[in-house]
Short mmCIF file of C-alpha atoms in Angstrom, two decimals:
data_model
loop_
_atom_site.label_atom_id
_atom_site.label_comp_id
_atom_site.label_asym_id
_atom_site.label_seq_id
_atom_site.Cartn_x
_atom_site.Cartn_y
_atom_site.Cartn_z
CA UNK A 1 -9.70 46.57 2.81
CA UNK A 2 -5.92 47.74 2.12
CA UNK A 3 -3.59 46.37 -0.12
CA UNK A 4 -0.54 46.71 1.12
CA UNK A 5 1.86 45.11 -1.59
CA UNK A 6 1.65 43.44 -5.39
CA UNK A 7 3.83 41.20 -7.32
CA UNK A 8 2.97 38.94 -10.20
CA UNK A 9 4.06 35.01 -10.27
CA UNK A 10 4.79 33.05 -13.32
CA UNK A 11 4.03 36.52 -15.86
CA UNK A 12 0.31 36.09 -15.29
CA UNK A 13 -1.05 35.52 -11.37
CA UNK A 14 -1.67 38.70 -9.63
CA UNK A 15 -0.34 38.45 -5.99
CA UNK A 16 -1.58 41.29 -3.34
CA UNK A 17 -1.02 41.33 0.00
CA UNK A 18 -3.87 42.77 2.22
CA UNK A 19 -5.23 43.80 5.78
CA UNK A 20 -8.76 43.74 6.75
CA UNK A 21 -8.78 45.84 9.71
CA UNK A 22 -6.37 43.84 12.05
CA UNK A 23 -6.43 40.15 9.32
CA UNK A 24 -3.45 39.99 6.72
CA UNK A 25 -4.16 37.93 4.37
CA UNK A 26 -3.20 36.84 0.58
CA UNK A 27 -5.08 37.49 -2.54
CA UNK A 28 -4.15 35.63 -5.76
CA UNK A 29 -6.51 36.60 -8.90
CA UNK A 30 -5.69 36.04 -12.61
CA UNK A 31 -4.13 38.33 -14.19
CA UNK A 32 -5.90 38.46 -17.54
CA UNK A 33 -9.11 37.64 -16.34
CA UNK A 34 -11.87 39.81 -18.35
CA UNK A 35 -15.13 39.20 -16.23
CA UNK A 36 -15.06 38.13 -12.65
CA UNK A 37 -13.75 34.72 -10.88
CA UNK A 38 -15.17 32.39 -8.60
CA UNK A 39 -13.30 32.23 -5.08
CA UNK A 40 -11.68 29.86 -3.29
CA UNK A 41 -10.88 30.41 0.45
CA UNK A 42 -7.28 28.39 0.93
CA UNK A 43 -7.34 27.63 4.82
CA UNK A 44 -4.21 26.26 6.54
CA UNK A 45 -3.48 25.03 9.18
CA UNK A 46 -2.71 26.91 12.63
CA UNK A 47 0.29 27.73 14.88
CA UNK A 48 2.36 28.19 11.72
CA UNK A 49 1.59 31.68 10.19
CA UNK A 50 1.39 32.82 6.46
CA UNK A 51 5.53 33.61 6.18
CA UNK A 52 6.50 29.85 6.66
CA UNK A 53 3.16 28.30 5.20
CA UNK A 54 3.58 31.01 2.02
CA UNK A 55 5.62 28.61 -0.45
CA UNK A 56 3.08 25.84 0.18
CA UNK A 57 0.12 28.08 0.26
CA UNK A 58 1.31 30.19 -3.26
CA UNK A 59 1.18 26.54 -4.80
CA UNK A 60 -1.87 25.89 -4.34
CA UNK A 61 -2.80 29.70 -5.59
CA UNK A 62 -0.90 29.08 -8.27
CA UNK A 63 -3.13 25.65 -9.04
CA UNK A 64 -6.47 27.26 -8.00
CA UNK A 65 -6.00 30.34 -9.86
CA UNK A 66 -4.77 27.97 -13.60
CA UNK A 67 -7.89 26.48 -13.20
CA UNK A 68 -9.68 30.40 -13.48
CA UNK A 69 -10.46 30.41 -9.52
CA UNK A 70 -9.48 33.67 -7.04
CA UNK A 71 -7.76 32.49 -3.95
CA UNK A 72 -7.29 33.80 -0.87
CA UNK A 73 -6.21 33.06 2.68
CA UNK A 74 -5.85 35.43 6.11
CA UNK A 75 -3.42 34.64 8.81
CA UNK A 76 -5.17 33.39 11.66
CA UNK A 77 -5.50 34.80 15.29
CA UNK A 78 -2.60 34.09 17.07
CA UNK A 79 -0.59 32.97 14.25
CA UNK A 80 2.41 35.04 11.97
CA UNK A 81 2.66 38.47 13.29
CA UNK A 82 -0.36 38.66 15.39
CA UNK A 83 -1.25 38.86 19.04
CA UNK A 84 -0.31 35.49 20.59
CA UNK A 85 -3.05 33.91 22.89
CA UNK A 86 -1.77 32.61 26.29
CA UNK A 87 -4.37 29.84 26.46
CA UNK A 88 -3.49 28.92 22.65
CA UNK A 89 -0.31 28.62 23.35
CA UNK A 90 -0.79 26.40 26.59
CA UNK A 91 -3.57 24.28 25.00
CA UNK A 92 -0.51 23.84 21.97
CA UNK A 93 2.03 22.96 24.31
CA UNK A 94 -0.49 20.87 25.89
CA UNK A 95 -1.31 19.02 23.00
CA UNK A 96 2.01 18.00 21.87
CA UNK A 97 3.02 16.76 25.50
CA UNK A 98 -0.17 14.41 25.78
CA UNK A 99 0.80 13.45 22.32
CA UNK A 100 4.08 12.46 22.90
CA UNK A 101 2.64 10.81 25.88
CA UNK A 102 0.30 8.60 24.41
CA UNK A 103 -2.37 10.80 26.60
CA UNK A 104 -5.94 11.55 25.47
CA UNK A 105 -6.61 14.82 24.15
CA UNK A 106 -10.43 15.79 23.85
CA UNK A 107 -10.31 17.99 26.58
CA UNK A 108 -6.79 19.82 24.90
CA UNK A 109 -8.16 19.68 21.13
CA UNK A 110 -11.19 21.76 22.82
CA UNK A 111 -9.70 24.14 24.72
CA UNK A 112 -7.12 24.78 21.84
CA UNK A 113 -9.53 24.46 18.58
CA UNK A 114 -12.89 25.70 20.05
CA UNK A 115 -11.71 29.59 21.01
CA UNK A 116 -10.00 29.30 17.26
CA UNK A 117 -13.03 28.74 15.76
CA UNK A 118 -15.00 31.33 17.14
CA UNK A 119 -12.75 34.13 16.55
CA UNK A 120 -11.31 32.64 12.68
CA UNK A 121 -14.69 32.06 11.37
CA UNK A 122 -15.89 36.00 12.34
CA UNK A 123 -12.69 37.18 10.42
CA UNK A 124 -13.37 35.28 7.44
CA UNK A 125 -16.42 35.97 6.86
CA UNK A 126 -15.77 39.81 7.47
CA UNK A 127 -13.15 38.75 4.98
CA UNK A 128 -15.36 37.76 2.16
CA UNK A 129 -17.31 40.65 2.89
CA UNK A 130 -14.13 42.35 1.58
CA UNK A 131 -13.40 40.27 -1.22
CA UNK A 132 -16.69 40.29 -2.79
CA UNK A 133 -16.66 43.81 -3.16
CA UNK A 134 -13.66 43.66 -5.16
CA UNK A 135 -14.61 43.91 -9.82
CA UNK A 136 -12.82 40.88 -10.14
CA UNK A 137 -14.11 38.53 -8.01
CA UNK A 138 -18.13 37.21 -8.67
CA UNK A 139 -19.62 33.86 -8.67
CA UNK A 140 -19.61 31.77 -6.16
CA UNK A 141 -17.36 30.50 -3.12
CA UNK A 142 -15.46 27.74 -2.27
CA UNK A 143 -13.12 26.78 1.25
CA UNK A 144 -10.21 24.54 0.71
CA UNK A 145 -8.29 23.00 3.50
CA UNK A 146 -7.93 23.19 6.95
CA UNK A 147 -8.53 23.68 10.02
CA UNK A 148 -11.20 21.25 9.15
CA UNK A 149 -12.93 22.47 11.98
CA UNK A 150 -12.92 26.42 10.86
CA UNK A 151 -13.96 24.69 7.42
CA UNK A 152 -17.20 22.86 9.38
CA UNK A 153 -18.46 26.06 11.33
CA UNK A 154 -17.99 27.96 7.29
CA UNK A 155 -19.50 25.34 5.62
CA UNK A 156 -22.87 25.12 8.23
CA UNK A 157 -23.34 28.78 8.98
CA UNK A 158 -21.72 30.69 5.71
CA UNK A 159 -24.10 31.19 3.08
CA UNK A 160 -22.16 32.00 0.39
CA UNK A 161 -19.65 29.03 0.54
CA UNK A 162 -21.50 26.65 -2.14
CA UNK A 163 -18.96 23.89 -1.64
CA UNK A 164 -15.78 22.83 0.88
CA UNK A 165 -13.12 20.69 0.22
CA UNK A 166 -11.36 19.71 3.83
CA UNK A 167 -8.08 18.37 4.55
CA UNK A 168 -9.19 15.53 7.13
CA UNK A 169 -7.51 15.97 10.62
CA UNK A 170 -7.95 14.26 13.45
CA UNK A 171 -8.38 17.59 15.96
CA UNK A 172 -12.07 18.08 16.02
CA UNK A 173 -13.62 18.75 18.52
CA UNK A 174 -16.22 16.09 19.48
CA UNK A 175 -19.03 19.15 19.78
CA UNK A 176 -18.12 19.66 16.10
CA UNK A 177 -19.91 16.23 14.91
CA UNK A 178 -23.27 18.03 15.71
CA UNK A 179 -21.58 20.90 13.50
CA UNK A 180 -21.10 18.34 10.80
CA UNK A 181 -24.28 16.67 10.85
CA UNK A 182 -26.01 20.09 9.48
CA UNK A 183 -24.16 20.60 6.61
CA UNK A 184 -25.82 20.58 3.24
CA UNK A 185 -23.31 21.59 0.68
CA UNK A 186 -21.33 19.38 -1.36
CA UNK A 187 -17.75 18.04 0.18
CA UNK A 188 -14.60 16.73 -1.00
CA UNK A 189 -12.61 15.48 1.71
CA UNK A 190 -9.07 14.29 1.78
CA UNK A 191 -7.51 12.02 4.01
CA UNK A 192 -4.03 10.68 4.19
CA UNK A 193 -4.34 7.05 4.89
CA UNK A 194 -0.84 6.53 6.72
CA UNK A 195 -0.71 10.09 8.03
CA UNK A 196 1.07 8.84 12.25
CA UNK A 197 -0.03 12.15 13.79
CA UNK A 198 -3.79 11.81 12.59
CA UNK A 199 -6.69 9.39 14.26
CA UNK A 200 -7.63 7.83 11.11
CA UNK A 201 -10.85 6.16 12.57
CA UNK A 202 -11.94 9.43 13.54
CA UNK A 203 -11.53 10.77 10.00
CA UNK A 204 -13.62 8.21 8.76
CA UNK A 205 -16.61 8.52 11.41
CA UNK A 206 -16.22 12.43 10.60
CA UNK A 207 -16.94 11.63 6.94
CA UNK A 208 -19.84 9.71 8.12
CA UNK A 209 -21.16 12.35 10.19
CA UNK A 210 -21.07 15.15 7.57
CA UNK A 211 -24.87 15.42 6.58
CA UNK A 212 -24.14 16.50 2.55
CA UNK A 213 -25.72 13.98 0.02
CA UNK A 214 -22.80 14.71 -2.35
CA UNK A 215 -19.43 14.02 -0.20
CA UNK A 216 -16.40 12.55 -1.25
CA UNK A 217 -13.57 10.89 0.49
CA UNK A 218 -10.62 10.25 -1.31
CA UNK A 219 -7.75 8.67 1.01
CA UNK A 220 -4.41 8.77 0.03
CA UNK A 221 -0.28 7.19 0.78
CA UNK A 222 2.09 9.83 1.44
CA UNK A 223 2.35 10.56 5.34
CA UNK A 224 0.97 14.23 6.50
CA UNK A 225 2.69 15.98 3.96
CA UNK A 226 2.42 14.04 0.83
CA UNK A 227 -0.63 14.67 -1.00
CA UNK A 228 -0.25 13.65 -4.48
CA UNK A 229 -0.37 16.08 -7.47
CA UNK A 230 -2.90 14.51 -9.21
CA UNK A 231 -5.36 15.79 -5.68
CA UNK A 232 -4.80 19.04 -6.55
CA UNK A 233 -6.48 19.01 -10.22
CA UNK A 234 -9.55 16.73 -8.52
CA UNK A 235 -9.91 19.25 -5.76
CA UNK A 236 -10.17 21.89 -8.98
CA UNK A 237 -12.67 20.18 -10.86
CA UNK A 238 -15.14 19.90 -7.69
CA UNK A 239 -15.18 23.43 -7.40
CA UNK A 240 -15.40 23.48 -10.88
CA UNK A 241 -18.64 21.45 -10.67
CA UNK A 242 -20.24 23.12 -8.07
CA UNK A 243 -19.01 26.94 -8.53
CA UNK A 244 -19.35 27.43 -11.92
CA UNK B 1 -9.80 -15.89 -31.30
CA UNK B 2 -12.70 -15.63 -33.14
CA UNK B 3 -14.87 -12.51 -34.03
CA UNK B 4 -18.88 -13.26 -33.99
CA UNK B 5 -20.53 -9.47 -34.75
CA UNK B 6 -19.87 -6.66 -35.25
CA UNK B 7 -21.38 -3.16 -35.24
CA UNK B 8 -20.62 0.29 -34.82
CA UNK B 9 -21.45 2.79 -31.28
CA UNK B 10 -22.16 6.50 -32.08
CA UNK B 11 -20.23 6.35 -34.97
CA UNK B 12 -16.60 6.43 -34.22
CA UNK B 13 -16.52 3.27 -31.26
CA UNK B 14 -15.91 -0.97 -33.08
CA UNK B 15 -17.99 -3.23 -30.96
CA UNK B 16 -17.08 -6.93 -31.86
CA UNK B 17 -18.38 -9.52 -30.03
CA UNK B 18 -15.69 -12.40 -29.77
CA UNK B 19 -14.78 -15.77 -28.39
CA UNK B 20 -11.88 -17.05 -27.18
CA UNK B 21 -12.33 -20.85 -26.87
CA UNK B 22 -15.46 -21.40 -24.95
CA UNK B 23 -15.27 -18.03 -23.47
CA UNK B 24 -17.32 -15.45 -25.18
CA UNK B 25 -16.36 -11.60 -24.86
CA UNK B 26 -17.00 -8.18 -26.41
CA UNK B 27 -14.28 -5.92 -27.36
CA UNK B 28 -14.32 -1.99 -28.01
CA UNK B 29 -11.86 -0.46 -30.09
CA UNK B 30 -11.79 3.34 -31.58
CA UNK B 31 -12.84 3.31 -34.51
CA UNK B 32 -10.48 5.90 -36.17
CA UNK B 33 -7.02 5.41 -34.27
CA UNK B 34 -4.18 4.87 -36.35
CA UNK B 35 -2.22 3.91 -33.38
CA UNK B 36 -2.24 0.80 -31.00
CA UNK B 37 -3.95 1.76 -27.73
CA UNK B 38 -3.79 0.64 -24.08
CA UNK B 39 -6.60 -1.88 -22.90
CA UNK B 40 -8.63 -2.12 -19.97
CA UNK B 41 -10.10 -4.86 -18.84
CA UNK B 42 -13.78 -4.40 -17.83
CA UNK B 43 -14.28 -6.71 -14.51
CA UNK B 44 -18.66 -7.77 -13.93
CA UNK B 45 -20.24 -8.77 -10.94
CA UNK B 46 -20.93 -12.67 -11.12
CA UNK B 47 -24.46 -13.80 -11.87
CA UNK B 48 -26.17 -11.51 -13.76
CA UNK B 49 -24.60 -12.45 -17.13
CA UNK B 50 -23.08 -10.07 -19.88
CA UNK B 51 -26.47 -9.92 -21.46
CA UNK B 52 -28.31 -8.35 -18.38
CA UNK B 53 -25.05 -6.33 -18.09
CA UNK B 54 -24.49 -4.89 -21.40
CA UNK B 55 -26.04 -1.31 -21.21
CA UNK B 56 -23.74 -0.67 -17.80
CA UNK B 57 -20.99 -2.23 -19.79
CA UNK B 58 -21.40 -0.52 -23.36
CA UNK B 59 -21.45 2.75 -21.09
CA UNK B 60 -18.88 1.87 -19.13
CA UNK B 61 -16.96 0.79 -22.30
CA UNK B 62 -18.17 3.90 -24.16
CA UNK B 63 -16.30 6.61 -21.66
CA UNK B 64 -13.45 4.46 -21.82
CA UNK B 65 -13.12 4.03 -25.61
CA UNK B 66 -13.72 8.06 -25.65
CA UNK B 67 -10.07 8.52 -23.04
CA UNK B 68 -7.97 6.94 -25.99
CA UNK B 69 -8.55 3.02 -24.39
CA UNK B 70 -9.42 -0.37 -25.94
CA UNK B 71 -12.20 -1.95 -23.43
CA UNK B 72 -12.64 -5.90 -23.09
CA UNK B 73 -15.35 -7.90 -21.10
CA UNK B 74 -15.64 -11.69 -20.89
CA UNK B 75 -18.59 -13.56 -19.77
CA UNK B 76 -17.65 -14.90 -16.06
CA UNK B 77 -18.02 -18.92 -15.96
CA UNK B 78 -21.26 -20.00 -14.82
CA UNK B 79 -22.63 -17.02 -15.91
CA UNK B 80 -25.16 -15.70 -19.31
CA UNK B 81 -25.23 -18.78 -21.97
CA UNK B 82 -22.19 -20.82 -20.38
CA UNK B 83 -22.44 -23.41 -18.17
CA UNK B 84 -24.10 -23.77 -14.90
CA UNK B 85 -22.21 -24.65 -11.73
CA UNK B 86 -23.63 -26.36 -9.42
CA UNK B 87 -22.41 -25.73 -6.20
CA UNK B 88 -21.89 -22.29 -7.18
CA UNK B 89 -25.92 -21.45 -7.57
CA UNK B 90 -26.38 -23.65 -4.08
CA UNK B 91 -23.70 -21.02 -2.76
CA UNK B 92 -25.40 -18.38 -4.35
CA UNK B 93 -28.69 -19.41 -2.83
CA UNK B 94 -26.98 -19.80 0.39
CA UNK B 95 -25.79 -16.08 0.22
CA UNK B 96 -28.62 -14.72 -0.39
CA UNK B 97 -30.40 -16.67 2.33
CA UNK B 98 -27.76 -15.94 4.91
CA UNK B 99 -27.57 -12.27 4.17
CA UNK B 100 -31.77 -12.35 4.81
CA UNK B 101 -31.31 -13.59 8.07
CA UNK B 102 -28.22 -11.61 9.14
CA UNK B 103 -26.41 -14.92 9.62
CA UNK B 104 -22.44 -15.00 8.46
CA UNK B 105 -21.38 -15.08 5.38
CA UNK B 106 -17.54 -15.98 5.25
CA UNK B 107 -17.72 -19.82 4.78
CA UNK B 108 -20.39 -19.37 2.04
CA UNK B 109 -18.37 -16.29 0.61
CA UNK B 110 -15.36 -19.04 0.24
CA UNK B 111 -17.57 -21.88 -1.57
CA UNK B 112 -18.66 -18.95 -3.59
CA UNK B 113 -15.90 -16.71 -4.36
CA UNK B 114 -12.74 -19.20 -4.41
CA UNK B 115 -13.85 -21.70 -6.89
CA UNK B 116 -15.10 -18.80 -9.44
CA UNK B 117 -11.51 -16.73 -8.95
CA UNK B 118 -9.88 -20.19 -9.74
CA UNK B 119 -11.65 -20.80 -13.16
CA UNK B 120 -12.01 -16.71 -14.08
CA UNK B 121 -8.57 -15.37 -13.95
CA UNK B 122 -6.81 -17.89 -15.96
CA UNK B 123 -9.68 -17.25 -18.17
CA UNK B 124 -9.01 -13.17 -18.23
CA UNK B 125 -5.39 -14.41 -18.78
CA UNK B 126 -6.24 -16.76 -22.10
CA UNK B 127 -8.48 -13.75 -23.54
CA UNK B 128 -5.65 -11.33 -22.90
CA UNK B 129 -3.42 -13.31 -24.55
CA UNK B 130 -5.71 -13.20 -27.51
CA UNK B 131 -6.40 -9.46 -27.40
CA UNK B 132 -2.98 -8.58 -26.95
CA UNK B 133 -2.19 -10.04 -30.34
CA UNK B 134 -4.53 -7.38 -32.00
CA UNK B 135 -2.40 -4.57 -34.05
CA UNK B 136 -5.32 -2.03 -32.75
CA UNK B 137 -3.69 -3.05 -29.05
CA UNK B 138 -0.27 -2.11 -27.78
CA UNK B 139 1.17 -0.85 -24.39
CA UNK B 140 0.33 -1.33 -21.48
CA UNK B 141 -2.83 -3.23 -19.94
CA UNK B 142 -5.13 -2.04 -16.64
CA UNK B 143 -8.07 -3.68 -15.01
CA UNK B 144 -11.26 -2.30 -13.74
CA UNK B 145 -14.98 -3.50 -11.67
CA UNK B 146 -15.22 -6.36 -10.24
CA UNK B 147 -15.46 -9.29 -8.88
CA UNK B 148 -12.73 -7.60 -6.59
CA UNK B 149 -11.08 -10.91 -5.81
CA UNK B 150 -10.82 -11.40 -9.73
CA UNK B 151 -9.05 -8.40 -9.49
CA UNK B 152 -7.14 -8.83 -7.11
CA UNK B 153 -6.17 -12.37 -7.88
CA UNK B 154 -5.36 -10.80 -11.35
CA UNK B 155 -3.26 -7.72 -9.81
CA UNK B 156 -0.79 -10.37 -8.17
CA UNK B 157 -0.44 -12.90 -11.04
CA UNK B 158 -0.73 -11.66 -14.18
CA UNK B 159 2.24 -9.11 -14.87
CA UNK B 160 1.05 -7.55 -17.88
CA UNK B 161 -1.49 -5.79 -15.73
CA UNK B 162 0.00 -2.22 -14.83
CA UNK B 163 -2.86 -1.03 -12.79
CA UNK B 164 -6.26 -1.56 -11.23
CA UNK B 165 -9.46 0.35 -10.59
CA UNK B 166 -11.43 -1.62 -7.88
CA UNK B 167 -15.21 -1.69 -6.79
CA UNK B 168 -14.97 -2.59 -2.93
CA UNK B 169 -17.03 -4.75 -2.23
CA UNK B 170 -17.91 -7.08 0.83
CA UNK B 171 -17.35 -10.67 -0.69
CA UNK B 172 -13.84 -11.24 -0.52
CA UNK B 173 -12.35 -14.34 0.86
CA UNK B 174 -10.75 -13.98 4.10
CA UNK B 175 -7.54 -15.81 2.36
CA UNK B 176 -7.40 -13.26 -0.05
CA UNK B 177 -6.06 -10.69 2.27
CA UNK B 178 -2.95 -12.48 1.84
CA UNK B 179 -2.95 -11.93 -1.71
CA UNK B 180 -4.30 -8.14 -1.15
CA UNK B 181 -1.11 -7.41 0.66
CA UNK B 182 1.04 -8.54 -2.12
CA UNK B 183 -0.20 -6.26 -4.41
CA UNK B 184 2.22 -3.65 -5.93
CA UNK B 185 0.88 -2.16 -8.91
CA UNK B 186 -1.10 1.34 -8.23
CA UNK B 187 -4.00 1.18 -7.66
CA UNK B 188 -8.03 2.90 -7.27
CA UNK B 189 -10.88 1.61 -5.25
CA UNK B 190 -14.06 2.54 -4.92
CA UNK B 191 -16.03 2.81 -2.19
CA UNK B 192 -20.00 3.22 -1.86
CA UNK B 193 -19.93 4.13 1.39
CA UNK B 194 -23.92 3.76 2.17
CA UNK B 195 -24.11 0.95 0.34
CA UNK B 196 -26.39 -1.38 2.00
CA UNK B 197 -25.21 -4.70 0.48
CA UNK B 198 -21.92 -3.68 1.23
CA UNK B 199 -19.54 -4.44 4.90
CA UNK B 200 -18.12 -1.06 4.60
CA UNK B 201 -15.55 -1.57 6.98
CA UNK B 202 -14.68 -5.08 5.78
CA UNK B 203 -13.62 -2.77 2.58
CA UNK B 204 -11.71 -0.11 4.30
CA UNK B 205 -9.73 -2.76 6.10
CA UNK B 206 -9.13 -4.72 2.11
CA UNK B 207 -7.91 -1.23 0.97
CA UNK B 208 -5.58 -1.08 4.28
CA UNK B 209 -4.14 -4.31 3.46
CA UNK B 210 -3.23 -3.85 -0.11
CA UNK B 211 0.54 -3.69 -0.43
CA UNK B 212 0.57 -0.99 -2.99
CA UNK B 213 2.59 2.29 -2.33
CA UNK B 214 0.29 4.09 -4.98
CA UNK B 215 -3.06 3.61 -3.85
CA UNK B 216 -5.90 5.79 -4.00
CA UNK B 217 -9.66 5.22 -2.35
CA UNK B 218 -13.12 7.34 -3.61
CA UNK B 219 -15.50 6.98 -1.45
CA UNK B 220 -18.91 8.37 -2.29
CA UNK B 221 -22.92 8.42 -1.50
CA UNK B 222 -25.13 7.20 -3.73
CA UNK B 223 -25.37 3.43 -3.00
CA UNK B 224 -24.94 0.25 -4.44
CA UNK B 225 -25.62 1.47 -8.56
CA UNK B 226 -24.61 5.02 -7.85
CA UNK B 227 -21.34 5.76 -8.45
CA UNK B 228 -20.93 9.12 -9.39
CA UNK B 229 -20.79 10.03 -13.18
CA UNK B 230 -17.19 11.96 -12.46
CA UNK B 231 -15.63 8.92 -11.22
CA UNK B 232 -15.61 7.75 -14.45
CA UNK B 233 -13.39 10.23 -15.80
CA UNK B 234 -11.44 10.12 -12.81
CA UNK B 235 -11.02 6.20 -13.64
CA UNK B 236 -9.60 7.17 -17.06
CA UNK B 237 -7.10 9.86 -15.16
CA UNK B 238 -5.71 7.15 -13.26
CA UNK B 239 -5.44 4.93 -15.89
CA UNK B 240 -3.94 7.86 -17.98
CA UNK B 241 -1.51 8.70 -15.53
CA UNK B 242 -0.44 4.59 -15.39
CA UNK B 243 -0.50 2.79 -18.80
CA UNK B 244 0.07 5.98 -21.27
#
């Protein structure tokens, strides 16, 4: 693990870039923190890379890491700065024509998310690897956000994630409901209730599917983009629950 | 408004029992605040009487009380010491019987239901005009529990009521939709989402149909009786957020 850059936010957030091997990736860690942090994994969503996510990503830092949380994200495969993937960016172009179309997509959302999966989920675990060896970081380990389905795969076969909170989204791959079935660990799942370019029934039998005695849903107005404030401190005190 | 008892809850929380007319009620109050404070209303299920309720209510009242709230319950008609109806225990009786035998319920959910929102909100709106004359109450006024088409019913209507924590449940009148999507004032419902007693998507379609641009829905395990301890403070959030 190389850090490749530092800045502080706001006086007292330390903010390091890294690479872990060929991942870059984002680690945010209180400044003034005397013994070691819990971590939360920030996941985002794919196709858009960490330079134009950053602003929406280092607010969330900034939330998780007030509430005495690490946080970190990588940029995926294919996104940002690294390699593209032919067939990733077919299946995307794909996806937004059957879209647009009114077409089904199951056979798309596989072909795009599936291949995603199995490379993002190697890299973030070799990821934590990293992390954990780092003084600052100790406790226990969170994922927050998407791609839900990176966060299902983490949350059934990573050992050290204790809890997930997942952004709900309609692109899972119907495979993936098996996936959900087997996990154990607490969830917090949001959903946004009017969001047009999410299957909202799906969401719901998703939620249904995910085999944790302790899950939450909590559905919100707002369209894609507009999860409320007020989300961000709930989302804190789950992990607060469960991490620490 | 007259007071009947009073008596003191770990300390620091006034627990007067009152009546309003021929509608008795209990009313908490902090003890020590120098200050009017906001006032939620405490919605019951029907039937069981504020007696049989009281421990769920004094705790329910006693989390409230400790957010900086008043809390205020009446005694549903029909229900504890008041008068029987009726045709509301034959509807009862129906329910239940229906609901054994998988038959429908929305006829008998009408004879039910209708007649008892009719009689109990301009009750709720008598004993708010009585609390609201209090000094120890001031500002603004929410509602929370159930019956849901109480609150509902109430949520439309009464304009002193700023906002509304729901318990979804099945037994709303289809007619009431109606009302639901009239609603404006921000609200929170919540959902048990294996609860067996419950028409959970009879619920999600109620919390589709409410009008509201704020509206929030919790959905958790746990059934019928197990709503999560942290809901409660997230109750008081909302409520925070809305009348303070």
């Amino acid at each position: 693990m190389q850090f490749t850059s530092e800045q502080r936010l706001d006086g007292d957030i330390r903010e390091r870039e890294f690479t872990v091997g060929e991942i870059p990736g984002i680690l945010w860690t209180p400044g003034s923190a005397t013994t070691p942090v819990p971590l939360i994994l920030l996941g985002q969503p794919g196709g858009m890379g960490l330079r134009k996510m950053y602003p929406r990503l280092a607010a969330r830092a900034r939330h998780t890491v007030a509430a005495g949380f690490a946080a970190a994200t990588i940029e995926l495969p294919g996104s940002g700065d690294r390699p593209r993937s032919a067939e990733a960016e077919q299946a995307r172009a794909d996806l937004h024509r059957a879209l647009q179309a009114g077409e089904p997509v199951d056979e798309i959302v596989d072909r795009l998310v599936l291949p995603l999966v199995e490379k993002a989920v190697p890299e973030w675990r070799t990821t934590l690897d990293a992390l954990l060896t780092l003084p600052e970081i100790g406790g226990q380990v969170g994922f927050a956000g998407g791609i839900i389905a990176i966060g299902i795969r983490l949350a059934v076969i990573e050992p050290r994630i204790s809890a997930a909170l997942l952004f709900a989204g309609s692109f899972v791959p119907g495979s993936m409901f098996d996936e959900a079935r087997q996990i154990t660990i607490p969830l917090h799942v949001l959903l946004q209730w009017d969001d047009e370019g999410n299957d909202r029934q799906m969401a719901l039998n998703l939620f249904d599917a995910f085999g944790s005695t302790e899950k939450t849903l909590h559905a919100n107005m707002g369209g894609h983009t507009g999860i409320p404030e007020f989300e961000g401190d709930a989302g804190n005190r789950f992990f607060a629950r469960h991490l620490t």
